[in-house]
Amino acid sequence: MKAFFSVVIPLYNKQNHIKNTIDSVLKQGFIDFEIIIINDGSTDQSLDVINSISDSRLHIYTIKNQGVSFARNYGVNKATTNHIAFLDADDTWEHNHLESLYNLYQAYPSCGLYCTAYQKRMHDVIIPSTYFGIPNSKAWSGVITDFFEASTINCIAWTSAVSIPKHIFLSVKGFDNRIKTGPGEDIDLWIRLALKHPVAFTNTVTATHNLLAENRLSNSNKDLKSYIDLDQYEPFIAQHTSLKKYLDLNRFALALMFKVNSDELAFKNCVEKMDLTNINWKQKVLLKCNRSTLLLAKSLQLFLKSSHLHFSAFK
């Protein structure tokens, strides 16, 4: 009998985390799924770990390393169902995650993107996510009237907490393989989906994003073609007025990354395209900081998070 969900997991050098990730899928209350793992050229013991797991629903494919976008697209093409749920190899689900996505689809079958609320974990510290204009009730679910406005603090969609009908994923050509580094490949897909399709959301937290205390501000890849091209979505602002602010907030994140990587030209290009009225005072201050100050601020933020004090430039 054909499964309902295909769970696509891209895997690259996550030997210390992948078993917990897979276990969180195997413990789902909703059991009608297949798991498709794309081993994206791992050089550690990740493949040995997943080969030690015995479950008929688990399907493993090994390819040469071509990046997370390519791996996810490859996994979707191997999927036998029309409902794709994504999960990163170091993240986990609550036992009701697939059931929540299934219920969302049953309630709102005409949507192109289905999302559950998520939280972040850094060691033993849980960091909640906040969504602009969404009711705080854990039982709330519905169709988001303005995806871009709702995503100005934390994004409504996060890769390990979404489901997309396969035919819709293919119709927008999936993840952009040209985007090799983040932030970008996921945001790019959410924009394309939200421009064309309604988005359903439940405020029930069913997924955990494990930060692993890593500094995500810095990225050594300086090839600008590897990043999301936000400019291509400017023509759609006339029909979606909140899109401009959403683009500028993502430009802000990119600008900080460019400054940390000492790419002043890319930084200036990014800032010049921003409407500075779309960012808050904290973000304006950070844009004026030098590289050393930004790195110090990020280290301080991580330290405060470990002490259960959550500060964000986005709220």
mmCIF file of C-alpha atoms in Angstrom:
data_model
loop_
_atom_site.group_PDB
_atom_site.id
_atom_site.type_symbol
_atom_site.label_atom_id
_atom_site.label_comp_id
_atom_site.label_asym_id
_atom_site.label_seq_id
_atom_site.Cartn_x
_atom_site.Cartn_y
_atom_site.Cartn_z
ATOM 1 C CA MET A 1 0.000 0.000 0.000
ATOM 2 C CA LYS A 2 1.348 3.426 -0.957
ATOM 3 C CA ALA A 3 2.487 5.604 1.965
ATOM 4 C CA PHE A 4 1.041 9.083 2.571
ATOM 5 C CA PHE A 5 4.246 10.982 3.362
ATOM 6 C CA SER A 6 7.750 10.761 1.934
ATOM 7 C CA VAL A 7 10.197 12.044 4.538
ATOM 8 C CA VAL A 8 13.241 13.460 2.733
ATOM 9 C CA ILE A 9 16.433 13.759 4.803
ATOM 10 C CA PRO A 10 19.624 15.178 3.227
ATOM 11 C CA LEU A 11 22.664 13.812 5.046
ATOM 12 C CA TYR A 12 26.182 15.173 5.111
ATOM 13 C CA ASN A 13 28.562 14.334 7.992
ATOM 14 C CA LYS A 14 26.029 14.097 10.816
ATOM 15 C CA GLN A 15 27.177 10.844 12.400
ATOM 16 C CA ASN A 16 26.519 12.131 15.926
ATOM 17 C CA HIS A 17 22.959 13.263 15.219
ATOM 18 C CA ILE A 18 21.370 11.263 12.416
ATOM 19 C CA LYS A 19 20.222 8.353 14.603
ATOM 20 C CA ASN A 20 18.257 10.662 16.925
ATOM 21 C CA THR A 21 16.750 12.315 13.871
ATOM 22 C CA ILE A 22 15.624 9.027 12.339
ATOM 23 C CA ASP A 23 14.374 7.767 15.708
ATOM 24 C CA SER A 24 12.118 10.817 15.962
ATOM 25 C CA VAL A 25 10.555 9.800 12.636
ATOM 26 C CA LEU A 26 10.174 6.136 13.548
ATOM 27 C CA LYS A 27 8.396 7.166 16.770
ATOM 28 C CA GLN A 28 5.701 9.125 14.942
ATOM 29 C CA GLY A 29 2.109 8.391 15.906
ATOM 30 C CA PHE A 30 1.231 8.694 12.215
ATOM 31 C CA ILE A 31 3.046 5.701 10.693
ATOM 32 C CA ASP A 32 2.029 5.919 7.041
ATOM 33 C CA PHE A 33 5.335 7.155 5.630
ATOM 34 C CA GLU A 34 8.559 6.261 3.853
ATOM 35 C CA ILE A 35 11.968 7.714 4.723
ATOM 36 C CA ILE A 36 14.291 8.741 1.914
ATOM 37 C CA ILE A 37 17.831 9.539 3.026
ATOM 38 C CA ILE A 38 20.180 11.172 0.549
ATOM 39 C CA ASN A 39 23.748 10.590 1.700
ATOM 40 C CA ASP A 40 25.355 13.616 0.080
ATOM 41 C CA GLY A 41 28.912 12.273 -0.056
ATOM 42 C CA SER A 42 29.444 12.043 3.707
ATOM 43 C CA THR A 43 33.058 11.455 4.720
ATOM 44 C CA ASP A 44 32.387 10.483 8.355
ATOM 45 C CA GLN A 45 30.524 7.425 9.704
ATOM 46 C CA SER A 46 27.036 8.725 8.868
ATOM 47 C CA LEU A 47 26.381 6.007 6.296
ATOM 48 C CA ASP A 48 27.397 3.263 8.744
ATOM 49 C CA VAL A 49 24.968 4.660 11.316
ATOM 50 C CA ILE A 50 21.963 4.645 9.008
ATOM 51 C CA ASN A 51 22.869 1.249 7.546
ATOM 52 C CA SER A 52 22.614 -0.157 11.068
ATOM 53 C CA ILE A 53 18.930 0.829 11.291
ATOM 54 C CA SER A 54 16.528 -1.883 10.180
ATOM 55 C CA ASP A 55 13.155 -0.641 8.934
ATOM 56 C CA SER A 56 11.457 -1.470 5.651
ATOM 57 C CA ARG A 57 10.326 2.150 5.273
ATOM 58 C CA LEU A 58 13.922 3.379 5.137
ATOM 59 C CA HIS A 59 15.475 3.952 1.698
ATOM 60 C CA ILE A 60 19.066 5.149 1.349
ATOM 61 C CA TYR A 61 20.689 6.755 -1.692
ATOM 62 C CA THR A 62 24.344 7.804 -1.858
ATOM 63 C CA ILE A 63 25.437 10.527 -4.267
ATOM 64 C CA LYS A 64 28.536 12.671 -4.655
ATOM 65 C CA ASN A 65 28.450 15.874 -2.643
ATOM 66 C CA GLN A 66 26.486 18.517 -4.546
ATOM 67 C CA GLY A 67 24.902 20.549 -1.756
ATOM 68 C CA VAL A 68 21.702 20.424 0.254
ATOM 69 C CA SER A 69 19.444 21.830 -2.493
ATOM 70 C CA PHE A 70 20.478 19.142 -4.960
ATOM 71 C CA ALA A 71 20.157 16.423 -2.299
ATOM 72 C CA ARG A 72 16.628 17.473 -1.336
ATOM 73 C CA ASN A 73 15.535 17.675 -4.979
ATOM 74 C CA TYR A 74 17.039 14.241 -5.607
ATOM 75 C CA GLY A 75 15.100 12.867 -2.661
ATOM 76 C CA VAL A 76 11.821 14.333 -3.890
ATOM 77 C CA ASN A 77 12.340 12.707 -7.293
ATOM 78 C CA LYS A 78 12.764 9.350 -5.544
ATOM 79 C CA ALA A 79 9.619 9.847 -3.460
ATOM 80 C CA THR A 80 6.668 7.562 -4.215
ATOM 81 C CA THR A 81 4.020 9.748 -2.522
ATOM 82 C CA ASN A 82 2.452 13.112 -3.290
ATOM 83 C CA HIS A 83 3.228 14.587 0.147
ATOM 84 C CA ILE A 84 6.824 15.532 0.942
ATOM 85 C CA ALA A 85 7.956 16.257 4.496
ATOM 86 C CA PHE A 86 11.501 17.545 4.910
ATOM 87 C CA LEU A 87 13.792 16.952 7.876
ATOM 88 C CA ASP A 88 17.410 17.996 8.328
ATOM 89 C CA ALA A 89 19.809 15.363 9.619
ATOM 90 C CA ASP A 90 20.428 17.027 12.994
ATOM 91 C CA ASP A 91 16.861 18.093 13.800
ATOM 92 C CA THR A 92 14.022 16.182 15.465
ATOM 93 C CA TRP A 93 10.242 15.873 15.464
ATOM 94 C CA GLU A 94 7.720 15.485 18.234
ATOM 95 C CA HIS A 95 5.636 12.314 17.990
ATOM 96 C CA ASN A 96 2.673 14.260 16.547
ATOM 97 C CA HIS A 97 4.496 16.077 13.745
ATOM 98 C CA LEU A 98 3.273 14.064 10.747
ATOM 99 C CA GLU A 99 -0.184 13.784 12.276
ATOM 100 C CA SER A 100 -0.332 17.592 12.555
ATOM 101 C CA LEU A 101 0.721 18.006 8.919
ATOM 102 C CA TYR A 102 -1.825 15.385 7.862
ATOM 103 C CA ASN A 103 -4.591 17.183 9.751
ATOM 104 C CA LEU A 104 -3.580 20.496 8.166
ATOM 105 C CA TYR A 105 -3.839 18.971 4.715
ATOM 106 C CA GLN A 106 -7.240 17.443 5.460
ATOM 107 C CA ALA A 107 -8.543 20.791 6.726
ATOM 108 C CA TYR A 108 -6.999 22.927 3.959
ATOM 109 C CA PRO A 109 -6.402 20.687 0.930
ATOM 110 C CA SER A 110 -5.921 23.566 -1.538
ATOM 111 C CA CYS A 111 -2.715 24.957 -0.034
ATOM 112 C CA GLY A 112 0.757 24.682 -1.526
ATOM 113 C CA LEU A 113 2.721 24.758 1.716
ATOM 114 C CA TYR A 114 1.879 23.267 5.118
ATOM 115 C CA CYS A 115 3.806 24.435 8.193
ATOM 116 C CA THR A 116 3.917 23.627 11.886
ATOM 117 C CA ALA A 117 5.374 25.807 14.610
ATOM 118 C CA TYR A 118 8.921 24.986 15.666
ATOM 119 C CA GLN A 119 11.371 25.718 18.435
ATOM 120 C CA LYS A 120 15.147 25.937 18.592
ATOM 121 C CA ARG A 121 17.445 24.095 20.961
ATOM 122 C CA MET A 122 20.964 25.041 21.984
ATOM 123 C CA HIS A 123 22.268 22.302 24.257
ATOM 124 C CA ASP A 124 19.534 22.089 26.934
ATOM 125 C CA VAL A 125 18.069 25.529 26.279
ATOM 126 C CA ILE A 126 14.796 25.787 24.346
ATOM 127 C CA ILE A 127 14.280 28.955 22.308
ATOM 128 C CA PRO A 128 10.665 29.552 21.208
ATOM 129 C CA SER A 129 9.751 31.004 17.830
ATOM 130 C CA THR A 130 7.507 34.038 17.388
ATOM 131 C CA TYR A 131 5.284 34.696 14.378
ATOM 132 C CA PHE A 132 3.900 38.134 13.633
ATOM 133 C CA GLY A 133 0.117 38.425 13.943
ATOM 134 C CA ILE A 134 -0.480 34.720 14.680
ATOM 135 C CA PRO A 135 -2.695 33.831 17.686
ATOM 136 C CA ASN A 136 -0.743 32.465 20.647
ATOM 137 C CA SER A 137 -3.180 29.608 21.171
ATOM 138 C CA LYS A 138 -1.419 26.253 20.722
ATOM 139 C CA ALA A 139 -4.569 24.875 19.159
ATOM 140 C CA TRP A 140 -4.792 27.525 16.413
ATOM 141 C CA SER A 141 -4.510 26.528 12.774
ATOM 142 C CA GLY A 142 -5.563 28.183 9.558
ATOM 143 C CA VAL A 143 -4.545 29.656 6.244
ATOM 144 C CA ILE A 144 -2.076 32.535 6.593
ATOM 145 C CA THR A 145 -3.492 35.668 5.000
ATOM 146 C CA ASP A 146 -0.067 37.281 4.499
ATOM 147 C CA PHE A 147 2.880 34.896 4.611
ATOM 148 C CA PHE A 148 5.508 37.631 4.231
ATOM 149 C CA GLU A 149 4.128 39.827 7.016
ATOM 150 C CA ALA A 150 3.707 36.850 9.351
ATOM 151 C CA SER A 151 7.360 35.887 8.743
ATOM 152 C CA THR A 152 9.019 39.167 9.774
ATOM 153 C CA ILE A 153 10.185 37.850 13.187
ATOM 154 C CA ASN A 154 10.566 34.115 12.652
ATOM 155 C CA CYS A 155 9.622 32.659 9.301
ATOM 156 C CA ILE A 156 6.336 30.760 9.201
ATOM 157 C CA ALA A 157 8.105 28.049 7.210
ATOM 158 C CA TRP A 158 11.230 26.199 8.276
ATOM 159 C CA THR A 159 12.577 23.253 6.315
ATOM 160 C CA SER A 160 12.237 20.614 9.054
ATOM 161 C CA ALA A 161 8.666 21.678 9.825
ATOM 162 C CA VAL A 162 6.929 21.761 6.433
ATOM 163 C CA SER A 163 5.143 19.540 3.975
ATOM 164 C CA ILE A 164 4.674 20.306 0.285
ATOM 165 C CA PRO A 165 2.553 18.396 -2.228
ATOM 166 C CA LYS A 166 5.012 16.848 -4.668
ATOM 167 C CA HIS A 167 3.291 18.155 -7.791
ATOM 168 C CA ILE A 168 3.414 21.700 -6.421
ATOM 169 C CA PHE A 169 7.070 21.321 -5.417
ATOM 170 C CA LEU A 170 7.898 20.208 -8.957
ATOM 171 C CA SER A 171 5.779 22.956 -10.515
ATOM 172 C CA VAL A 172 7.977 25.641 -8.881
ATOM 173 C CA LYS A 173 11.118 23.637 -9.765
ATOM 174 C CA GLY A 174 12.013 22.768 -6.162
ATOM 175 C CA PHE A 175 15.086 24.125 -4.406
ATOM 176 C CA ASP A 176 17.449 26.220 -6.514
ATOM 177 C CA ASN A 177 20.581 24.089 -7.007
ATOM 178 C CA ARG A 178 22.623 27.215 -7.644
ATOM 179 C CA ILE A 179 22.210 28.346 -4.034
ATOM 180 C CA LYS A 180 25.042 26.546 -2.289
ATOM 181 C CA THR A 181 25.021 28.287 1.084
ATOM 182 C CA GLY A 182 22.573 29.877 3.490
ATOM 183 C CA PRO A 183 20.655 31.773 4.343
ATOM 184 C CA GLY A 184 18.939 31.294 1.053
ATOM 185 C CA GLU A 185 17.855 28.004 -0.486
ATOM 186 C CA ASP A 186 14.862 27.571 1.800
ATOM 187 C CA ILE A 187 13.814 31.229 1.805
ATOM 188 C CA ASP A 188 13.938 31.258 -1.982
ATOM 189 C CA LEU A 189 11.536 28.305 -2.158
ATOM 190 C CA TRP A 190 9.122 29.765 0.408
ATOM 191 C CA ILE A 191 8.888 32.993 -1.607
ATOM 192 C CA ARG A 192 8.109 31.163 -4.837
ATOM 193 C CA LEU A 193 5.487 29.006 -3.128
ATOM 194 C CA ALA A 194 3.844 31.874 -1.215
ATOM 195 C CA LEU A 195 3.584 33.996 -4.360
ATOM 196 C CA LYS A 196 1.497 31.305 -6.043
ATOM 197 C CA HIS A 197 -0.251 29.293 -3.338
ATOM 198 C CA PRO A 198 -2.012 29.661 0.031
ATOM 199 C CA VAL A 199 -0.007 28.622 3.100
ATOM 200 C CA ALA A 200 -1.510 26.630 5.991
ATOM 201 C CA PHE A 201 -0.072 26.823 9.507
ATOM 202 C CA THR A 202 -0.624 25.325 12.932
ATOM 203 C CA ASN A 203 0.679 26.975 16.078
ATOM 204 C CA THR A 204 1.399 23.596 17.664
ATOM 205 C CA VAL A 205 5.164 23.133 18.118
ATOM 206 C CA THR A 206 6.086 19.786 16.558
ATOM 207 C CA ALA A 207 9.721 20.224 15.452
ATOM 208 C CA THR A 208 13.025 21.216 17.029
ATOM 209 C CA HIS A 209 15.865 22.947 15.227
ATOM 210 C CA ASN A 210 19.147 22.000 16.925
ATOM 211 C CA LEU A 211 21.533 24.943 16.737
ATOM 212 C CA LEU A 212 24.500 23.018 18.166
ATOM 213 C CA ALA A 213 25.863 26.337 19.449
ATOM 214 C CA GLU A 214 27.466 27.072 16.088
ATOM 215 C CA ASN A 215 28.023 30.606 14.843
ATOM 216 C CA ARG A 216 25.810 30.800 11.770
ATOM 217 C CA LEU A 217 26.725 34.414 11.073
ATOM 218 C CA SER A 218 30.003 33.524 9.432
ATOM 219 C CA ASN A 219 30.290 31.662 6.158
ATOM 220 C CA SER A 220 33.498 31.140 4.227
ATOM 221 C CA ASN A 221 31.849 30.828 0.807
ATOM 222 C CA LYS A 222 32.364 34.162 -0.978
ATOM 223 C CA ASP A 223 30.885 33.211 -4.334
ATOM 224 C CA LEU A 224 27.938 35.617 -4.621
ATOM 225 C CA LYS A 225 26.238 33.276 -7.078
ATOM 226 C CA SER A 226 25.945 30.799 -4.212
ATOM 227 C CA TYR A 227 23.546 33.091 -2.335
ATOM 228 C CA ILE A 228 19.871 33.794 -2.882
ATOM 229 C CA ASP A 229 19.080 36.439 -5.501
ATOM 230 C CA LEU A 230 16.467 38.543 -3.716
ATOM 231 C CA ASP A 231 16.369 41.118 -6.512
ATOM 232 C CA GLN A 232 14.427 38.758 -8.786
ATOM 233 C CA TYR A 233 11.377 39.122 -6.521
ATOM 234 C CA GLU A 234 11.227 42.936 -6.597
ATOM 235 C CA PRO A 235 8.701 42.932 -9.518
ATOM 236 C CA PHE A 236 6.167 41.115 -7.310
ATOM 237 C CA ILE A 237 6.093 43.835 -4.638
ATOM 238 C CA ALA A 238 3.264 45.716 -6.373
ATOM 239 C CA GLN A 239 0.953 42.732 -5.788
ATOM 240 C CA HIS A 240 2.396 41.828 -2.359
ATOM 241 C CA THR A 241 3.256 45.003 -0.464
ATOM 242 C CA SER A 242 4.645 43.161 2.595
ATOM 243 C CA LEU A 243 7.142 41.342 0.364
ATOM 244 C CA LYS A 244 9.468 44.375 0.267
ATOM 245 C CA LYS A 245 9.957 44.326 4.039
ATOM 246 C CA TYR A 246 10.480 40.563 3.973
ATOM 247 C CA LEU A 247 13.144 40.933 1.266
ATOM 248 C CA ASP A 248 14.864 43.743 3.155
ATOM 249 C CA LEU A 249 14.976 41.744 6.388
ATOM 250 C CA ASN A 250 16.672 38.936 4.505
ATOM 251 C CA ARG A 251 19.021 41.461 2.886
ATOM 252 C CA PHE A 252 19.887 42.602 6.419
ATOM 253 C CA ALA A 253 20.888 39.035 7.353
ATOM 254 C CA LEU A 254 22.942 38.690 4.184
ATOM 255 C CA ALA A 255 24.598 42.072 4.733
ATOM 256 C CA LEU A 256 25.858 41.011 8.156
ATOM 257 C CA MET A 257 27.232 37.809 6.686
ATOM 258 C CA PHE A 258 29.025 39.730 3.948
ATOM 259 C CA LYS A 259 30.583 42.101 6.494
ATOM 260 C CA VAL A 260 31.760 39.235 8.685
ATOM 261 C CA ASN A 261 33.341 37.669 5.597
ATOM 262 C CA SER A 262 35.060 41.011 4.844
ATOM 263 C CA ASP A 263 33.206 41.431 1.554
ATOM 264 C CA GLU A 264 32.549 45.172 1.737
ATOM 265 C CA LEU A 265 31.404 45.478 -1.885
ATOM 266 C CA ALA A 266 28.666 42.865 -1.433
ATOM 267 C CA PHE A 267 27.731 44.446 1.905
ATOM 268 C CA LYS A 268 27.291 47.904 0.368
ATOM 269 C CA ASN A 269 25.367 46.501 -2.600
ATOM 270 C CA CYS A 270 22.996 44.734 -0.223
ATOM 271 C CA VAL A 271 22.397 47.787 1.976
ATOM 272 C CA GLU A 272 21.854 50.108 -0.993
ATOM 273 C CA LYS A 273 18.876 48.007 -2.094
ATOM 274 C CA MET A 274 17.229 48.149 1.329
ATOM 275 C CA ASP A 275 14.520 50.553 2.416
ATOM 276 C CA LEU A 276 15.916 51.317 5.873
ATOM 277 C CA THR A 277 12.433 52.104 7.205
ATOM 278 C CA ASN A 278 11.793 48.359 6.986
ATOM 279 C CA ILE A 279 14.368 47.526 9.667
ATOM 280 C CA ASN A 280 14.339 48.356 13.379
ATOM 281 C CA TRP A 281 16.831 50.373 15.406
ATOM 282 C CA LYS A 282 18.761 47.308 16.576
ATOM 283 C CA GLN A 283 19.263 46.186 12.991
ATOM 284 C CA LYS A 284 20.404 49.669 11.962
ATOM 285 C CA VAL A 285 22.976 49.667 14.765
ATOM 286 C CA LEU A 286 24.296 46.249 13.727
ATOM 287 C CA LEU A 287 24.709 47.410 10.125
ATOM 288 C CA LYS A 288 27.016 50.176 11.370
ATOM 289 C CA CYS A 289 29.162 47.808 13.438
ATOM 290 C CA ASN A 290 32.542 46.619 12.210
ATOM 291 C CA ARG A 291 33.404 42.958 11.755
ATOM 292 C CA SER A 292 34.959 42.481 15.184
ATOM 293 C CA THR A 293 31.986 44.028 16.949
ATOM 294 C CA LEU A 294 29.548 41.820 15.029
ATOM 295 C CA LEU A 295 31.444 38.687 16.001
ATOM 296 C CA LEU A 296 31.528 39.847 19.622
ATOM 297 C CA ALA A 297 27.779 40.581 19.532
ATOM 298 C CA LYS A 298 27.074 37.105 18.141
ATOM 299 C CA SER A 299 29.181 35.463 20.838
ATOM 300 C CA LEU A 300 27.340 37.483 23.487
ATOM 301 C CA GLN A 301 23.980 36.473 22.029
ATOM 302 C CA LEU A 302 24.941 32.788 22.159
ATOM 303 C CA PHE A 303 26.125 33.162 25.763
ATOM 304 C CA LEU A 304 22.860 34.827 26.783
ATOM 305 C CA LYS A 305 20.874 32.086 25.056
ATOM 306 C CA SER A 306 22.741 29.493 27.095
ATOM 307 C CA SER A 307 21.547 31.433 30.175
ATOM 308 C CA HIS A 308 17.912 31.338 28.967
ATOM 309 C CA LEU A 309 17.997 34.984 27.880
ATOM 310 C CA HIS A 310 16.799 35.284 24.281
ATOM 311 C CA PHE A 311 17.675 38.453 22.397
ATOM 312 C CA SER A 312 16.977 38.870 18.699
ATOM 313 C CA ALA A 313 17.542 41.714 16.278
ATOM 314 C CA PHE A 314 14.239 40.821 14.615
ATOM 315 C CA LYS A 315 11.971 41.805 17.540
#
